[in-house]
CSV table of C-alpha atoms in Angstrom, one decimal:
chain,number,residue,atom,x,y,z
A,28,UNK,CA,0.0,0.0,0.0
A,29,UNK,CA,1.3,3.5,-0.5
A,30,UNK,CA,1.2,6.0,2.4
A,31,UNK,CA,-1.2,8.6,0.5
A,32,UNK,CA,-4.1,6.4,0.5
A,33,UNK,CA,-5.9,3.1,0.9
A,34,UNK,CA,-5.0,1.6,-2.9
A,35,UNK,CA,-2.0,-0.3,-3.4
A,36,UNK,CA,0.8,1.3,-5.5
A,37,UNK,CA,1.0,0.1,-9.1
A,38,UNK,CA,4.7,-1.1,-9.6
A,39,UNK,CA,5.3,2.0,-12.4
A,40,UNK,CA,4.5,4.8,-9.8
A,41,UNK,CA,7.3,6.9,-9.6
A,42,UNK,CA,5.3,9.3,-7.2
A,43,UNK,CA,3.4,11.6,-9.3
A,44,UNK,CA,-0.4,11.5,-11.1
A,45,UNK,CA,-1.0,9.3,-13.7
A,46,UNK,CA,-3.2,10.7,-16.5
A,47,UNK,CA,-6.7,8.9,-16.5
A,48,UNK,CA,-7.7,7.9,-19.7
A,49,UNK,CA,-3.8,7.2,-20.6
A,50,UNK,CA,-4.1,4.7,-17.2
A,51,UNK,CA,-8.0,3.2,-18.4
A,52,UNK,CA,-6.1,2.5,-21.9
A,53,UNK,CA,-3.2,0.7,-20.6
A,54,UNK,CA,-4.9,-0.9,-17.8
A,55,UNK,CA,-8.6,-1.2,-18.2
A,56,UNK,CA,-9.7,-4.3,-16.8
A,57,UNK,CA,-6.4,-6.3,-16.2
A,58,UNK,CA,-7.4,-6.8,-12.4
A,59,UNK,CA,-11.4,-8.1,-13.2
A,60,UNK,CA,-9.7,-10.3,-16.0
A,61,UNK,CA,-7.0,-11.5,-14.3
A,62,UNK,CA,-9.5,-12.2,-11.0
A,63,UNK,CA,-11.3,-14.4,-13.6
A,64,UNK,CA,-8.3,-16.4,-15.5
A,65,UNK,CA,-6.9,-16.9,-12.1
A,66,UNK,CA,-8.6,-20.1,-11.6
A,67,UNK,CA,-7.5,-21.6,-14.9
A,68,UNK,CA,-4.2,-20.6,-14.6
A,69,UNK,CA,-3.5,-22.1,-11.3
A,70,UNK,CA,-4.7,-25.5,-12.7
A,71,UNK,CA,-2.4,-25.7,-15.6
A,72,UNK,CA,1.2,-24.5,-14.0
């Protein structure tokens, strides 16, 4: 977690603001996709 607030810090922060859409681009929904592989994943390594 970083000390500024309650989200975890991404491993790219280098301590200043991320621009939004350029962060919804790159990111979008890695975490709700990777929440949903998981599973899969886990079986096959």
């Amino acid at each position: 977690m970083n000390s500024n607030n309650s989200k975890p810090a991404k491993l790219w922060d280098k301590g200043i603001e991320t621009n939004r859409l350029v962060e919804q681009f790159t990111v979008g929904l890695d975490r709700q996709m990777d929440l949903y592989l998981a599973p899969f994943g886990a079986c096959s390594a």
